[in-house]
Tab-separated table of C-alpha atoms in Angstrom:
chain	number	residue	atom	x	y	z
A	436	MET	CA	0.094	0.052	0.015
A	437	SER	CA	1.375	3.475	-1.278
A	438	ARG	CA	1.533	6.229	1.363
A	439	VAL	CA	3.033	9.678	1.549
A	440	ALA	CA	3.922	12.162	4.165
A	441	ALA	CA	2.360	15.552	4.508
A	442	ARG	CA	3.204	18.387	6.800
A	443	CYS	CA	0.578	20.855	8.019
A	444	PRO	CA	1.330	24.380	6.831
A	445	SER	CA	-0.126	25.714	10.241
A	446	CYS	CA	1.384	23.776	13.130
A	447	GLN	CA	4.054	21.947	10.945
A	448	SER	CA	2.876	18.613	12.054
A	449	VAL	CA	3.699	15.530	9.714
A	450	PHE	CA	1.661	12.710	9.015
A	451	PHE	CA	1.025	9.883	6.636
A	452	VAL	CA	-1.464	10.147	4.031
A	453	SER	CA	-2.582	6.594	2.120
A	454	ALA	CA	-3.350	7.205	-1.768
A	455	ALA	CA	-4.957	3.776	-2.249
A	456	GLN	CA	-7.516	4.352	0.683
A	457	GLY	CA	-8.481	7.730	-0.547
A	458	VAL	CA	-7.705	9.816	2.323
A	459	VAL	CA	-9.705	13.141	1.822
A	460	ALA	CA	-12.006	14.210	-0.939
A	461	ASN	CA	-10.640	16.268	-3.818
A	462	ASN	CA	-6.970	15.806	-2.396
A	463	LEU	CA	-7.708	18.079	0.754
A	464	VAL	CA	-7.359	17.131	4.468
A	465	ARG	CA	-7.709	18.582	7.651
A	466	CYS	CA	-4.924	18.602	10.228
A	467	GLY	CA	-5.785	16.524	13.150
A	468	ARG	CA	-3.889	18.346	15.984
A	469	CYS	CA	-4.905	22.180	14.851
A	470	GLY	CA	-7.718	21.603	12.497
A	471	HIS	CA	-6.260	23.351	9.544
A	472	LEU	CA	-7.567	22.263	6.162
A	473	PHE	CA	-4.770	22.084	3.381
A	474	SER	CA	-4.092	20.176	0.048
A	475	VAL	CA	-1.982	17.056	0.573
A	476	LEU	CA	-0.259	17.669	-2.687
A	477	ASP	CA	0.908	21.330	-1.977
A	478	ASN	CA	2.381	20.178	1.181
A	479	LEU	CA	4.296	17.055	0.510
A	480	THR	CA	7.655	16.461	2.678
A	481	ALA	CA	10.438	13.802	2.373
A	482	SER	CA	11.214	13.917	6.291
A	483	GLN	CA	9.549	11.174	8.689
A	484	PRO	CA	7.585	11.910	11.571
A	485	GLU	CA	8.979	11.691	14.838
A	486	PRO	CA	7.295	9.529	17.209
A	487	GLU	CA	5.739	11.374	20.112
A	488	THR	CA	3.089	10.516	22.874
A	489	VAL	CA	-0.281	12.685	22.040
A	490	GLN	CA	-3.512	12.478	23.726
A	491	SER	CA	-5.269	11.489	20.900
A	492	PRO	CA	-9.091	12.125	21.020
A	493	SER	CA	-11.429	9.425	20.643
A	494	LEU	CA	-12.580	7.984	17.259
A	495	SER	CA	-16.172	9.155	17.870
A	496	ALA	CA	-15.023	12.742	18.700
A	497	MET	CA	-12.994	12.688	15.578
A	498	ALA	CA	-15.605	11.580	13.461
A	499	GLU	CA	-17.821	14.415	14.736
A	500	GLU	CA	-15.229	16.943	14.161
A	501	LEU	CA	-14.121	16.048	10.695
A	502	LYS	CA	-17.629	15.192	9.159
A	503	PRO	CA	-19.398	18.424	9.422
A	504	GLY	CA	-16.131	20.656	9.253
A	505	LEU	CA	-15.001	19.174	5.778
A	506	ASP	CA	-15.106	22.127	3.264
A	507	VAL	CA	-14.630	21.068	-0.252
A	508	GLU	CA	-13.347	23.637	-2.753
A	509	PRO	CA	-13.372	23.064	-6.539
A	510	VAL	CA	-10.303	22.835	-8.115
A	511	SER	CA	-9.886	23.715	-11.850
A	512	GLU	CA	-8.172	21.346	-14.453
A	513	GLY	CA	-5.459	23.925	-14.835
A	514	GLY	CA	-4.241	23.815	-11.346
A	515	ARG	CA	-3.636	20.152	-11.435
A	516	ALA	CA	-1.781	19.970	-14.722
A	517	GLY	CA	1.074	17.561	-14.789
A	518	LEU	CA	0.021	15.999	-11.454
A	519	PRO	CA	-1.623	12.620	-11.126
A	520	THR	CA	-5.347	12.719	-10.510
A	521	VAL	CA	-5.971	11.040	-7.252
A	522	GLN	CA	-9.670	10.270	-6.118
A	523	LEU	CA	-9.918	10.559	-2.726
A	524	ASP	CA	-13.374	9.509	-0.705
A	525	GLU	CA	-12.054	9.153	2.630
A	526	PHE	CA	-10.372	11.053	5.581
A	527	ALA	CA	-6.742	11.167	5.845
A	528	GLU	CA	-4.996	8.594	8.012
A	529	LEU	CA	-3.523	10.085	11.266
A	530	ILE	CA	-0.049	9.300	12.345
A	531	ILE	CA	-0.866	8.784	15.744
A	532	PRO	CA	-3.646	6.216	16.043
A	533	PRO	CA	-6.313	7.132	18.350
A	534	VAL	CA	-5.981	5.716	21.887
A	535	THR	CA	-9.077	4.142	22.820
A	536	GLU	CA	-9.788	3.157	26.740
A	537	MET	CA	-9.006	-0.271	27.858
A	538	PRO	CA	-11.924	-2.000	28.839
A	539	LYS	CA	-12.000	-2.948	32.349
A	540	SER	CA	-11.638	-6.649	32.905
A	541	GLU	CA	-14.450	-8.494	34.203
A	542	SER	CA	-11.904	-10.745	36.019
A	543	TYR	CA	-11.357	-7.776	38.619
A	544	ALA	CA	-13.724	-6.536	41.083
A	545	GLY	CA	-12.674	-2.838	42.525
A	546	ASP	CA	-8.916	-2.923	43.659
A	547	ARG	CA	-9.263	-6.444	44.891
A	548	PRO	CA	-8.036	-8.776	41.955
A	549	ALA	CA	-10.077	-12.000	41.334
A	550	GLU	CA	-8.606	-15.571	41.667
A	551	LEU	CA	-7.115	-16.769	38.386
A	552	SER	CA	-8.120	-19.990	37.234
A	553	PHE	CA	-6.567	-21.938	34.405
A	554	THR	CA	-6.044	-25.595	33.513
A	555	LEU	CA	-2.402	-26.683	32.263
A	556	PRO	CA	-2.586	-29.194	29.215
A	557	ASN	CA	-1.453	-32.514	29.611
A	558	VAL	CA	2.404	-32.571	29.114
A	559	THR	CA	4.209	-35.652	27.657
A	560	LEU	CA	7.868	-35.598	28.474
A	561	ASP	CA	9.720	-37.362	25.536
A	562	LEU	CA	13.100	-38.446	26.510
A	563	PRO	CA	16.062	-38.592	24.164
A	564	ASP	CA	17.302	-41.994	22.900
A	565	ASP	CA	21.100	-40.898	22.953
A	566	PHE	CA	21.564	-41.884	26.484
A	567	THR	CA	20.435	-44.834	28.775
A	568	LEU	CA	19.048	-44.508	32.482
A	569	THR	CA	20.880	-46.490	34.821
A	570	SER	CA	18.673	-48.731	36.628
A	571	PRO	CA	18.952	-48.609	40.576
A	572	ALA	CA	19.208	-52.460	40.697
A	573	ALA	CA	22.322	-52.238	38.640
A	574	PRO	CA	24.865	-51.714	41.749
A	575	ALA	CA	23.084	-54.384	43.474
A	576	ALA	CA	23.536	-56.901	40.565
A	577	GLY	CA	27.094	-55.944	40.462
A	578	LEU	CA	27.584	-56.331	44.184
A	579	ARG	CA	26.064	-59.928	44.133
A	580	ARG	CA	28.497	-60.590	41.406
A	581	SER	CA	31.191	-59.448	43.478
A	582	VAL	CA	30.158	-61.425	46.512
A	583	ALA	CA	29.699	-64.611	44.209
A	584	LEU	CA	33.072	-64.207	42.813
A	585	ALA	CA	34.705	-63.793	46.453
A	586	LEU	CA	32.875	-66.734	47.818
A	587	PHE	CA	33.849	-68.765	44.885
A	588	ILE	CA	37.707	-67.956	45.555
A	589	ILE	CA	37.380	-68.638	49.183
A	590	SER	CA	35.595	-71.837	48.442
A	591	PHE	CA	38.313	-72.927	45.920
A	592	ALA	CA	41.252	-71.882	48.323
A	593	LEU	CA	39.399	-73.926	51.318
A	594	ILE	CA	39.228	-76.947	49.084
A	595	GLY	CA	42.998	-76.746	48.317
A	596	LEU	CA	43.792	-76.265	51.754
A	597	VAL	CA	41.874	-79.418	52.833
A	598	GLY	CA	43.399	-81.326	49.843
A	599	GLN	CA	46.991	-80.543	51.148
A	600	LEU	CA	46.023	-81.399	54.659
A	601	VAL	CA	44.641	-84.791	53.529
A	602	PHE	CA	47.535	-85.571	51.325
A	603	PHE	CA	50.034	-85.053	54.178
A	604	LYS	CA	47.766	-86.370	56.625
A	605	LEU	CA	46.670	-89.402	54.516
A	606	PRO	CA	48.796	-92.261	56.486
A	607	ALA	CA	47.171	-91.131	59.777
A	608	LEU	CA	43.885	-90.390	58.490
A	609	SER	CA	43.702	-93.778	56.889
A	610	GLN	CA	43.985	-95.552	60.067
A	611	GLU	CA	40.859	-93.761	61.646
A	612	PRO	CA	37.666	-95.858	61.323
A	613	GLY	CA	35.632	-93.065	60.834
A	614	TYR	CA	37.590	-91.273	57.923
A	615	ARG	CA	38.590	-94.641	56.263
A	616	PRO	CA	35.550	-95.480	54.153
A	617	TRP	CA	35.423	-91.878	52.900
A	618	LEU	CA	39.151	-92.041	52.124
A	619	LEU	CA	38.673	-95.284	50.228
A	620	GLU	CA	36.003	-93.795	48.015
A	621	PHE	CA	38.140	-90.787	47.412
A	622	CYS	CA	41.343	-92.999	46.379
A	623	GLY	CA	38.913	-94.961	44.152
A	624	LEU	CA	38.200	-91.787	42.275
A	625	LEU	CA	41.815	-90.722	41.916
A	626	SER	CA	43.379	-93.869	41.734
A	627	CYS	CA	45.568	-93.588	44.736
A	628	GLU	CA	46.451	-96.513	47.509
A	629	LEU	CA	45.894	-96.221	51.178
A	630	ALA	CA	48.190	-98.094	53.617
A	631	ALA	CA	46.834	-101.182	55.293
A	632	TYR	CA	44.637	-100.556	58.463
A	633	THR	CA	46.556	-101.815	61.510
A	634	GLU	CA	44.759	-102.100	64.900
A	635	PRO	CA	47.233	-104.738	66.866
A	636	GLY	CA	45.445	-104.210	70.088
A	637	LEU	CA	42.306	-106.015	68.768
A	638	VAL	CA	43.959	-109.072	67.562
A	639	ARG	CA	43.469	-111.679	70.162
A	640	VAL	CA	46.094	-114.614	70.432
A	641	GLU	CA	44.294	-117.881	71.538
A	642	HIS	CA	44.988	-121.450	71.944
A	643	LEU	CA	48.711	-121.358	72.099
A	644	GLN	CA	50.669	-124.550	72.179
A	645	VAL	CA	54.249	-125.508	72.034
A	646	ARG	CA	55.283	-129.171	71.381
A	647	ALA	CA	57.950	-131.222	69.822
A	648	HIS	CA	57.912	-131.355	66.192
A	649	PRO	CA	56.810	-134.666	64.857
A	650	ASP	CA	59.262	-134.434	61.587
A	651	LEU	CA	62.182	-132.582	62.707
A	652	GLU	CA	64.716	-133.772	65.348
A	653	ALA	CA	65.371	-131.012	67.786
A	654	GLY	CA	62.700	-129.008	66.596
A	655	LEU	CA	59.268	-127.546	68.065
A	656	LEU	CA	55.971	-126.882	66.753
A	657	VAL	CA	53.903	-123.817	67.648
A	658	GLU	CA	50.327	-123.761	67.123
A	659	LEU	CA	48.003	-120.868	67.888
A	660	VAL	CA	44.777	-118.915	66.756
A	661	LEU	CA	44.596	-115.320	65.651
A	662	THR	CA	41.232	-113.373	65.731
A	663	ASN	CA	40.714	-109.747	64.362
A	664	THR	CA	37.983	-108.300	66.720
A	665	ALA	CA	38.298	-104.711	65.019
A	666	HIS	CA	35.478	-103.350	62.816
A	667	LEU	CA	37.693	-103.008	59.925
A	668	GLU	CA	39.857	-105.617	58.250
A	669	GLN	CA	43.552	-105.056	59.043
A	670	ALA	CA	46.906	-106.349	57.958
A	671	PHE	CA	48.296	-109.300	59.813
A	672	PRO	CA	50.453	-108.314	62.682
A	673	ALA	CA	53.874	-108.844	63.750
A	674	LEU	CA	54.248	-111.527	66.388
A	675	ILE	CA	56.740	-111.947	69.285
A	676	LEU	CA	57.802	-115.415	70.203
A	677	SER	CA	59.831	-115.676	73.553
A	678	PHE	CA	60.999	-118.309	75.850
A	679	ASP	CA	61.942	-117.819	79.458
A	680	ASP	CA	63.509	-119.876	82.283
A	681	LEU	CA	62.018	-120.465	85.591
A	682	SER	CA	63.251	-117.381	87.121
A	683	GLY	CA	61.442	-115.230	84.347
A	684	ARG	CA	64.779	-114.477	82.423
A	685	GLN	CA	64.394	-114.551	78.659
A	686	ILE	CA	66.436	-117.307	76.987
A	687	ALA	CA	65.344	-116.640	73.300
A	688	ALA	CA	63.054	-114.578	71.336
A	689	ARG	CA	62.204	-114.094	67.876
A	690	ARG	CA	60.147	-111.561	65.892
A	691	LEU	CA	57.910	-113.060	63.167
A	692	VAL	CA	56.214	-110.998	60.566
A	693	ALA	CA	53.197	-112.216	58.255
A	694	ALA	CA	55.095	-113.774	55.580
A	695	GLU	CA	57.196	-115.851	57.986
A	696	TYR	CA	54.068	-117.475	59.941
A	697	LEU	CA	51.450	-117.685	57.435
A	698	PRO	CA	50.725	-119.944	54.493
A	699	LYS	CA	51.037	-118.573	51.204
A	700	SER	CA	47.457	-118.641	50.453
A	701	PHE	CA	46.802	-116.316	53.446
A	702	VAL	CA	49.422	-113.837	52.313
A	703	GLN	CA	48.106	-113.825	48.772
A	704	ALA	CA	44.379	-113.445	50.299
A	705	GLY	CA	44.771	-109.865	51.637
A	706	PRO	CA	44.009	-108.311	55.069
A	707	MET	CA	42.718	-110.256	58.113
A	708	PRO	CA	39.082	-110.730	58.041
A	709	ILE	CA	36.838	-109.430	60.774
A	710	ASN	CA	36.112	-111.895	63.633
A	711	LYS	CA	37.388	-115.198	61.923
A	712	ALA	CA	39.677	-117.469	63.452
A	713	VAL	CA	43.003	-117.957	61.628
A	714	SER	CA	45.039	-121.013	62.623
A	715	ILE	CA	48.842	-120.661	62.552
A	716	ARG	CA	51.312	-123.717	62.509
A	717	LEU	CA	54.956	-122.637	62.808
A	718	GLY	CA	58.086	-125.037	63.046
A	719	ILE	CA	61.236	-123.642	65.036
A	720	LEU	CA	64.625	-124.921	66.611
A	721	ASP	CA	64.449	-126.071	70.197
A	722	PRO	CA	65.873	-123.284	72.173
A	723	GLY	CA	67.309	-125.497	74.909
A	724	ALA	CA	66.585	-127.262	78.037
A	725	ARG	CA	66.326	-124.111	79.930
A	726	ALA	CA	63.567	-122.913	77.981
A	727	LEU	CA	60.628	-124.041	80.289
A	728	SER	CA	58.276	-121.346	79.530
A	729	TYR	CA	57.127	-119.706	76.324
A	730	ALA	CA	54.614	-116.589	75.016
A	731	VAL	CA	53.421	-115.181	71.879
A	732	VAL	CA	52.265	-111.657	72.000
A	733	VAL	CA	51.330	-109.139	69.247
A	734	GLU	CA	53.624	-106.507	68.375
A	735	GLN	CA	52.169	-103.070	69.054
């Protein structure tokens, strides 16, 4: 939209006039400040109006003032020679728009403001996808893994310690009736061999007899019965055969191992059975006439 600036020749006020809207009839306009009627084309100016605060009259007052006071004087065709013909059929547009009174808000009653009521719309929070929220359960899971790893290491160390203890104490532990069955299972898995169980105090010597050997001259035949009263099978013990005189002084003695007093069938059979009598017959040389008493004991 084309607008031109016009200066009032009376009060020098500058304001815009819109040609497209038809500011005044026959190119004349009345100044909104002093009320002077002048030609727009004769008072064109290139300067821009400076903004200022002016107490503008109301629209109704301006309409009442402009309508009856508009005087139109005819202008000859010669007076407008060389100028464009502008057909104006409305009043000039004022530079400073009229100030209208702000209507009182119904929300206020006197000097006491009313309570404001409003409703917030539903807000949806969209989190970005470029990061991952850490779950509070993650530290607890990490702690559980650490505790499980520590328990595994401690258990492995304890198993190794127990294994070393069993390895170095195996001979002594193998003689304990409470541990031996478990150790037998253990060695069965690891292909190890336990020492033979021995409990000499639970081997009973019975029916001891010493007489002249029927087949050897100057020889004696010793007969006895061995019984294992222990709860486990055990190796045949070593025997001590002794001869004493009437005063109790030892005349002769001999230590006999199982290979010397057992038949070959018993040696190859294995350990001494539980609560079964084993008969022993052994031929020896006669220790002399002074050997009047004899005894066979189990070596402890």
